[in-house]
CSV table of C-alpha atoms in Angstrom, one decimal:
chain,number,residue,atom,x,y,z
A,1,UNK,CA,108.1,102.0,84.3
A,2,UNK,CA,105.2,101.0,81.7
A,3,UNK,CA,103.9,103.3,79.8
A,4,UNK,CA,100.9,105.0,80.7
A,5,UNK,CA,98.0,104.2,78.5
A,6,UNK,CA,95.2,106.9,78.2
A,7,UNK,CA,91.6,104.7,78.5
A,8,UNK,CA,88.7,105.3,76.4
A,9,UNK,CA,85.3,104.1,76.5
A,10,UNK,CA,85.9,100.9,76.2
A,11,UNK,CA,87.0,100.6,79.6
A,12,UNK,CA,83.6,101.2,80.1
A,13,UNK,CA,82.0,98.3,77.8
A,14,UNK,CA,84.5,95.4,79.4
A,15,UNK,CA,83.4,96.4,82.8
A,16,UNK,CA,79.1,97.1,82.7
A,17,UNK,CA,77.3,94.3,82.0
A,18,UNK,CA,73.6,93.1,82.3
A,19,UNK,CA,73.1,91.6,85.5
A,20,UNK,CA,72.0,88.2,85.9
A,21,UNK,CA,68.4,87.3,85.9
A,22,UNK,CA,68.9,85.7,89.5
A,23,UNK,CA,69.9,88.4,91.6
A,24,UNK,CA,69.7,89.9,94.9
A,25,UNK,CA,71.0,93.2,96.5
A,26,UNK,CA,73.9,91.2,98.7
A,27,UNK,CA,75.6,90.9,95.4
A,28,UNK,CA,76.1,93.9,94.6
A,29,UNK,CA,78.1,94.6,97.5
A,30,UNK,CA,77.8,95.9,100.9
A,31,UNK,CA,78.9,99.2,101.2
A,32,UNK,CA,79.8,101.3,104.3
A,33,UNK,CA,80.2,105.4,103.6
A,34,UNK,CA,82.3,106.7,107.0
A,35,UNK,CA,82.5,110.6,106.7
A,36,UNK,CA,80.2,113.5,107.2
A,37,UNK,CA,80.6,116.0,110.0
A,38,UNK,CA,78.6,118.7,111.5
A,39,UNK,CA,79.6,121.1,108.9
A,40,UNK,CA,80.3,118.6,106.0
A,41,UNK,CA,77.5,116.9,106.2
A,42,UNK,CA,77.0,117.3,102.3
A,43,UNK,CA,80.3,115.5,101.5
A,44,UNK,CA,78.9,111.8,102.9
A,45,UNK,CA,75.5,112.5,101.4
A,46,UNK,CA,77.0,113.3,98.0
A,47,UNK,CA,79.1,110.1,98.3
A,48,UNK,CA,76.5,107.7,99.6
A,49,UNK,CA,74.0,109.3,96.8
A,50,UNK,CA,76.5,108.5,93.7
A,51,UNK,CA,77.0,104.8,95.3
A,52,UNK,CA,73.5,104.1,95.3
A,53,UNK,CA,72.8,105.4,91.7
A,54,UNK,CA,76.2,103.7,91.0
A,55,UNK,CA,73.9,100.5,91.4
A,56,UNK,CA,75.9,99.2,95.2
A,57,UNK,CA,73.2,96.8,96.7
A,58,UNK,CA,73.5,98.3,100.3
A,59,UNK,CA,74.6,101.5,101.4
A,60,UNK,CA,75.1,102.5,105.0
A,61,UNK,CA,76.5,105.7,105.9
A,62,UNK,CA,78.4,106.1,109.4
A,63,UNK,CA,78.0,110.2,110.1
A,64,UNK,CA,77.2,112.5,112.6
A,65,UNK,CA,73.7,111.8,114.2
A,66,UNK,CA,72.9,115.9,112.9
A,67,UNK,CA,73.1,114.1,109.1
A,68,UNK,CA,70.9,111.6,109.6
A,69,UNK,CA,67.2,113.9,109.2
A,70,UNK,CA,69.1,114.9,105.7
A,71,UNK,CA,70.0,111.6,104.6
A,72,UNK,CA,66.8,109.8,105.1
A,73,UNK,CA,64.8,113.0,103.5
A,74,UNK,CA,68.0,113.0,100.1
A,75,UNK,CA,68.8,109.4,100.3
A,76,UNK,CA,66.0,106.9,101.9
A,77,UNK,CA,67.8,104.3,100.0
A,78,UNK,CA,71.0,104.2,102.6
A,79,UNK,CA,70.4,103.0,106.4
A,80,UNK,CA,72.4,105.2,109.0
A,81,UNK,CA,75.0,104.9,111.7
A,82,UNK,CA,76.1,107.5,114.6
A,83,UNK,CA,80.0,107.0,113.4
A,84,UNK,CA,80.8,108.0,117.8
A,85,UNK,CA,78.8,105.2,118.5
A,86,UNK,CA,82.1,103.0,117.8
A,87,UNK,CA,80.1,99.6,118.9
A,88,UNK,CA,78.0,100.4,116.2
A,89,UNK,CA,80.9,101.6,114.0
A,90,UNK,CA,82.7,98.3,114.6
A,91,UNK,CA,79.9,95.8,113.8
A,92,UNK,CA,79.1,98.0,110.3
A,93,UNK,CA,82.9,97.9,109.5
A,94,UNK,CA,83.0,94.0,109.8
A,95,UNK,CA,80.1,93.7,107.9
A,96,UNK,CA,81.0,95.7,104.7
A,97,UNK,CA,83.1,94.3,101.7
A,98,UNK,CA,84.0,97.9,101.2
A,99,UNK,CA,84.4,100.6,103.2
A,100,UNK,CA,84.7,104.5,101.7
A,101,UNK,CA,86.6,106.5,104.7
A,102,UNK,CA,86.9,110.4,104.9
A,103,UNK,CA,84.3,112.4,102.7
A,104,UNK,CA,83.6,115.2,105.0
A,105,UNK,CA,85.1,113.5,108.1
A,106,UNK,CA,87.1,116.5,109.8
A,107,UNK,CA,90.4,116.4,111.5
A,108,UNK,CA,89.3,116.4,115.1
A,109,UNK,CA,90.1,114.0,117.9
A,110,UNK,CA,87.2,112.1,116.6
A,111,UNK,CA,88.0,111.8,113.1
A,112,UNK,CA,91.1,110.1,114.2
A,113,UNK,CA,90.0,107.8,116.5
A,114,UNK,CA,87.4,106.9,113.8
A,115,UNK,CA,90.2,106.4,111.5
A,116,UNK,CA,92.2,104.4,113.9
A,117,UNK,CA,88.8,101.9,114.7
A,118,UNK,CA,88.6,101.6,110.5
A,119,UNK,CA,91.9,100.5,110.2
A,120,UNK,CA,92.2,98.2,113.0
A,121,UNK,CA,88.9,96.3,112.8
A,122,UNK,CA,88.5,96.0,108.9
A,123,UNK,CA,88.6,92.8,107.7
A,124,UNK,CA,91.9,91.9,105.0
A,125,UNK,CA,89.3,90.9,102.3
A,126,UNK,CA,87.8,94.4,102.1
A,127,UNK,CA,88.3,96.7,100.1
A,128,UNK,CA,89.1,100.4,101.6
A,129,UNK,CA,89.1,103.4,99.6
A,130,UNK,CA,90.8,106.7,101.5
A,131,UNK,CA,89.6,110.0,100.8
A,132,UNK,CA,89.9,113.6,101.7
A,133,UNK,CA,90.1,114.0,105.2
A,134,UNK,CA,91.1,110.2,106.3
A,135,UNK,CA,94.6,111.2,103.9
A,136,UNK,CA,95.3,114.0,105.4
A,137,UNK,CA,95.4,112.2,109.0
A,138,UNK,CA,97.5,109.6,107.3
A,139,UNK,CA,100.2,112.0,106.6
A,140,UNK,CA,100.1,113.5,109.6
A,141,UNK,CA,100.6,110.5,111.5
A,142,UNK,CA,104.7,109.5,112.1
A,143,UNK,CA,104.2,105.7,112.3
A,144,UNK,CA,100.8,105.3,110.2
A,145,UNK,CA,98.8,102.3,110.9
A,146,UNK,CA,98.6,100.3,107.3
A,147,UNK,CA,95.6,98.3,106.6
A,148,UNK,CA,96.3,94.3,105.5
A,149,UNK,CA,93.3,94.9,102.9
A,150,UNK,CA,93.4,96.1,99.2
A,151,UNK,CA,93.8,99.9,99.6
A,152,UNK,CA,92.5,103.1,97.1
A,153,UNK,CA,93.9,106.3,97.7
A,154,UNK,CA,91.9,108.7,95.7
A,155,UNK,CA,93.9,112.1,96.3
A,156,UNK,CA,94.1,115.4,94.7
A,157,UNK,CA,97.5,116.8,94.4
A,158,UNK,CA,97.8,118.7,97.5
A,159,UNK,CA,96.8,115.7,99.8
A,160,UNK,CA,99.2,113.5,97.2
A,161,UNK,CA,101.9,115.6,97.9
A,162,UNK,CA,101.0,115.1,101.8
A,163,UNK,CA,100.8,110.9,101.8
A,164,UNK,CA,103.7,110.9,99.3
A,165,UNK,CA,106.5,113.6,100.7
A,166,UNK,CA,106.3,114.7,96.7
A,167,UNK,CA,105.8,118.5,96.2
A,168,UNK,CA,103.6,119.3,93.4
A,169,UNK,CA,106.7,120.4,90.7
A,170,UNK,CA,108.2,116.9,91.8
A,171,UNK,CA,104.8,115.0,90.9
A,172,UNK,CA,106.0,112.7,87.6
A,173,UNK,CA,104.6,109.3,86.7
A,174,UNK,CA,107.6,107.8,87.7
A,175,UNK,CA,107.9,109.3,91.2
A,176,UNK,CA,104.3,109.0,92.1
A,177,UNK,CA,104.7,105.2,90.6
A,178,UNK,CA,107.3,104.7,93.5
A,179,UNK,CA,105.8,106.5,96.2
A,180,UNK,CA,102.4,104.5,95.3
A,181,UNK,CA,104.5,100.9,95.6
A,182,UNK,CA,105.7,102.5,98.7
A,183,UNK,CA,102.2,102.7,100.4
A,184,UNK,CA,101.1,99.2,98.7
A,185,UNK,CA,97.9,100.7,96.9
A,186,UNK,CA,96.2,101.6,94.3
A,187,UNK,CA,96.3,105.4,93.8
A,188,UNK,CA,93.8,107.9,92.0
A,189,UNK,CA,95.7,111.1,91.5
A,190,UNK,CA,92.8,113.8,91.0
A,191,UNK,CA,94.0,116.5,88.5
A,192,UNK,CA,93.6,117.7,84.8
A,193,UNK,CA,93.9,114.3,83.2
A,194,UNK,CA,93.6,112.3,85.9
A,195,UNK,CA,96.3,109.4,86.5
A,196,UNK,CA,95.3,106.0,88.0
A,197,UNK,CA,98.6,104.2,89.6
A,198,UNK,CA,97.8,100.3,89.6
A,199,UNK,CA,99.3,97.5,92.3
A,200,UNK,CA,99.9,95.4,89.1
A,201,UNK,CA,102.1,98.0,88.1
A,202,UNK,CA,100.4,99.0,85.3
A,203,UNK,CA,99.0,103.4,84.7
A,204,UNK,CA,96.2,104.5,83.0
A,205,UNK,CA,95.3,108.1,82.5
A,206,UNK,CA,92.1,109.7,81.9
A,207,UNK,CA,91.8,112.5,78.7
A,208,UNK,CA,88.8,113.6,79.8
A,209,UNK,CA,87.6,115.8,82.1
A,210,UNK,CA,87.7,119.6,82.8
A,211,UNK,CA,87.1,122.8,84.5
A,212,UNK,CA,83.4,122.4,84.3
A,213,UNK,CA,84.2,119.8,87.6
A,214,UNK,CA,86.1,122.3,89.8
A,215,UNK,CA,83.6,122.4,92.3
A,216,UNK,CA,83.2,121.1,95.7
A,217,UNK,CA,81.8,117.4,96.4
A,218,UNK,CA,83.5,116.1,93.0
A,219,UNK,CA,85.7,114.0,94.7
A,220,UNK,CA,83.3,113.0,96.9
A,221,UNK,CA,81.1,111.7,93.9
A,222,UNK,CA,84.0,110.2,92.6
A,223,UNK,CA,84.3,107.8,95.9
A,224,UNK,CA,81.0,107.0,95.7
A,225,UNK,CA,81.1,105.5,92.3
A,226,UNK,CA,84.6,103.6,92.7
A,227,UNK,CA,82.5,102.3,95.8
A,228,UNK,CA,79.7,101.2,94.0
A,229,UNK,CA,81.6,99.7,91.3
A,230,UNK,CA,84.5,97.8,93.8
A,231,UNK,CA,81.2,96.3,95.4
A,232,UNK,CA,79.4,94.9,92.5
A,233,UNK,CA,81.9,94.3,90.1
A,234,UNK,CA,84.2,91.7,92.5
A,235,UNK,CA,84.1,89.2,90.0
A,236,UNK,CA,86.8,91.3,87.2
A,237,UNK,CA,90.0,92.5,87.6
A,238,UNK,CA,90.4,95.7,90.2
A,239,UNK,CA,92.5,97.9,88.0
A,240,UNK,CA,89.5,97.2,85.0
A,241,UNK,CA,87.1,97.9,87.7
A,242,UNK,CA,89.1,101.3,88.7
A,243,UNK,CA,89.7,102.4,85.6
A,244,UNK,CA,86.2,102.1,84.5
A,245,UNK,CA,84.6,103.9,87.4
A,246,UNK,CA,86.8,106.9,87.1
A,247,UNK,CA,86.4,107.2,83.5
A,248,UNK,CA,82.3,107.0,83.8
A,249,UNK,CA,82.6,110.0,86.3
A,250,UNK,CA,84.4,112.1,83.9
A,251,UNK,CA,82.5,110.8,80.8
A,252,UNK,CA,79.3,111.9,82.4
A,253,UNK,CA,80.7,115.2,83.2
A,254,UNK,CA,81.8,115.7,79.6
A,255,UNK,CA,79.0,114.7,78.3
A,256,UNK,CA,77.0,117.1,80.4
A,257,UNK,CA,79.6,120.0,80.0
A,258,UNK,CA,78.1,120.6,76.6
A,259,UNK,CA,74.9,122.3,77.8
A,260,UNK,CA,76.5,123.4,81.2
A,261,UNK,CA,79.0,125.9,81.6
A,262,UNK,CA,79.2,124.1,85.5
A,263,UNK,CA,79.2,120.3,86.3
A,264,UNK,CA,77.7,120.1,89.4
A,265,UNK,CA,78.4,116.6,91.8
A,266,UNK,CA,74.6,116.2,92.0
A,267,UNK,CA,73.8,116.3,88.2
A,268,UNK,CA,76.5,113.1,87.9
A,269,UNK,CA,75.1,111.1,90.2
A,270,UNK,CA,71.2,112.0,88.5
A,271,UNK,CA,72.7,110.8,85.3
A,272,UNK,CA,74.3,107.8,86.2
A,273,UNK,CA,72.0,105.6,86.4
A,274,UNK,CA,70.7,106.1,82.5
A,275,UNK,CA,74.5,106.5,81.2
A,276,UNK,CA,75.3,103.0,82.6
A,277,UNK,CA,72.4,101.2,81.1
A,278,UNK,CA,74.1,102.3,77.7
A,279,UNK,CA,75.9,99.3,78.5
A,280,UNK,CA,74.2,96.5,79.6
């Protein structure tokens, strides 16, 4: 196993760059939030809001029709799909180059045969991250349907120890390196010093970060700026492009944390904008 190398702001500087003076928002990807029940409506609106300020060209969110009023009124910037309208669902899947699944998305009957229509119409050169609730269906499922595409799990512990048949005390870099080669994906393990399992092989870990985050729609933030970042940055390395966007979530956060006792997800993504121009 390599060793684990802990990144620093530099990940930052390799990855953020001015952009080109001949630009246009298909560039910077195409992005396509799927999540966001009745009750958890705040989860895709917290995601699609982080991958707009992220800098993603286009963001369209697939959600419950009872999300849309509060998505136009947080987010005008996102255009909207009813996610049971699966014609619909289909034609914005195929037209993404990367798709965030399961922020707020629920365990029903629904969520799963959302799930199944994701994984089975997504094209194999887009790029799929897997969060929260869309894991959780994973695990439960006995012969899982894989996706051909390049794949980010972005678990916390609990749902890791779900998709990976690892219990928490059996978590180690070595084990969680396996059961990530297993699935075929890139894996961000959410905990205190967050680690980052590569398809290259390679592990990065994140010493930064802390208790000011522990509060609900982090992760969801979290998606929303590896989404961002996947979409406009297609041109560098994935891992680089990974590790980057997990460190600015945290760096932000830290940064923050000095005059905050609590980090909320909401002061991130107002930040994130100004913190990545640092850099270009």
């Amino acid at each position: 196993m390599e060793t684990m190398k802990n990144l620093t702001v530099a990940c930052l500087k390799q990855v953020i760059k001015p952009r080109p003076k001949q630009s246009h928002k298909g560039i910077f990807g195409k992005i396509l939030i799927i999540g966001g029940n009745k009750n958890m409506g705040g989860a895709v609106i917290m995601s699609a809001s982080a991958t707009v300020h992220a800098g993603a060209g286009l963001v369209t969110c697939a959600t419950d029709s009872s999300n849309f009023f509060a998505l136009h009124a947080r987010l005008p910037e996102a255009m909207v799909v009813d996610h049971s309208d699966f014609e619909a669902l289909t034609q914005a899947i195929k037209q993404a180059d990367t798709i965030v699944i399961g922020p707020g998305l629920g365990l029903d009957k629904l969520a799963k045969q959302i799930l199944k229509i994701t994984l089975t119409a997504i094209d194999p050169t887009t790029t799929l991250i897997i969060d929260g609730s869309a894991i959780t269906l994973l695990a439960q499922q006995n012969d899982p349907l894989r996706p051909t595409c390049q794949v980010i799990y972005t678990p916390h512990q609990v749902e890791w120890a779900r998709l990976s048949g690892l219990a928490l005390t059996e978590q180690l870099p070595q084990a969680n390196q396996s059961a990530q080669q297993k699935l075929a994906a890139h894996v961000v393990l959410k905990k205190y010093h967050t680690e980052i399992y590569h398809l290259d092989n390679t592990l990065s870990r994140l010493p930064i970060g802390g208790p000011y985050m522990a509060t609900g729609g982090m992760g969801d933030t979290l998606t929303g700026i590896i989404a961002a970042f996947m979409g406009q940055f297609k041109t560098l390395a994935p891992a680089d492009v990974l590790d980057a966007a997990v460190y600015l979530h945290s760096a932000i956060a830290s940064d923050l944390s000095q005059s905050k006792y609590v980090v909320l997800p909401t002061d991130i993504i107002e930040h994130l904008q100004t913190f990545m121009a640092q850099f270009s």
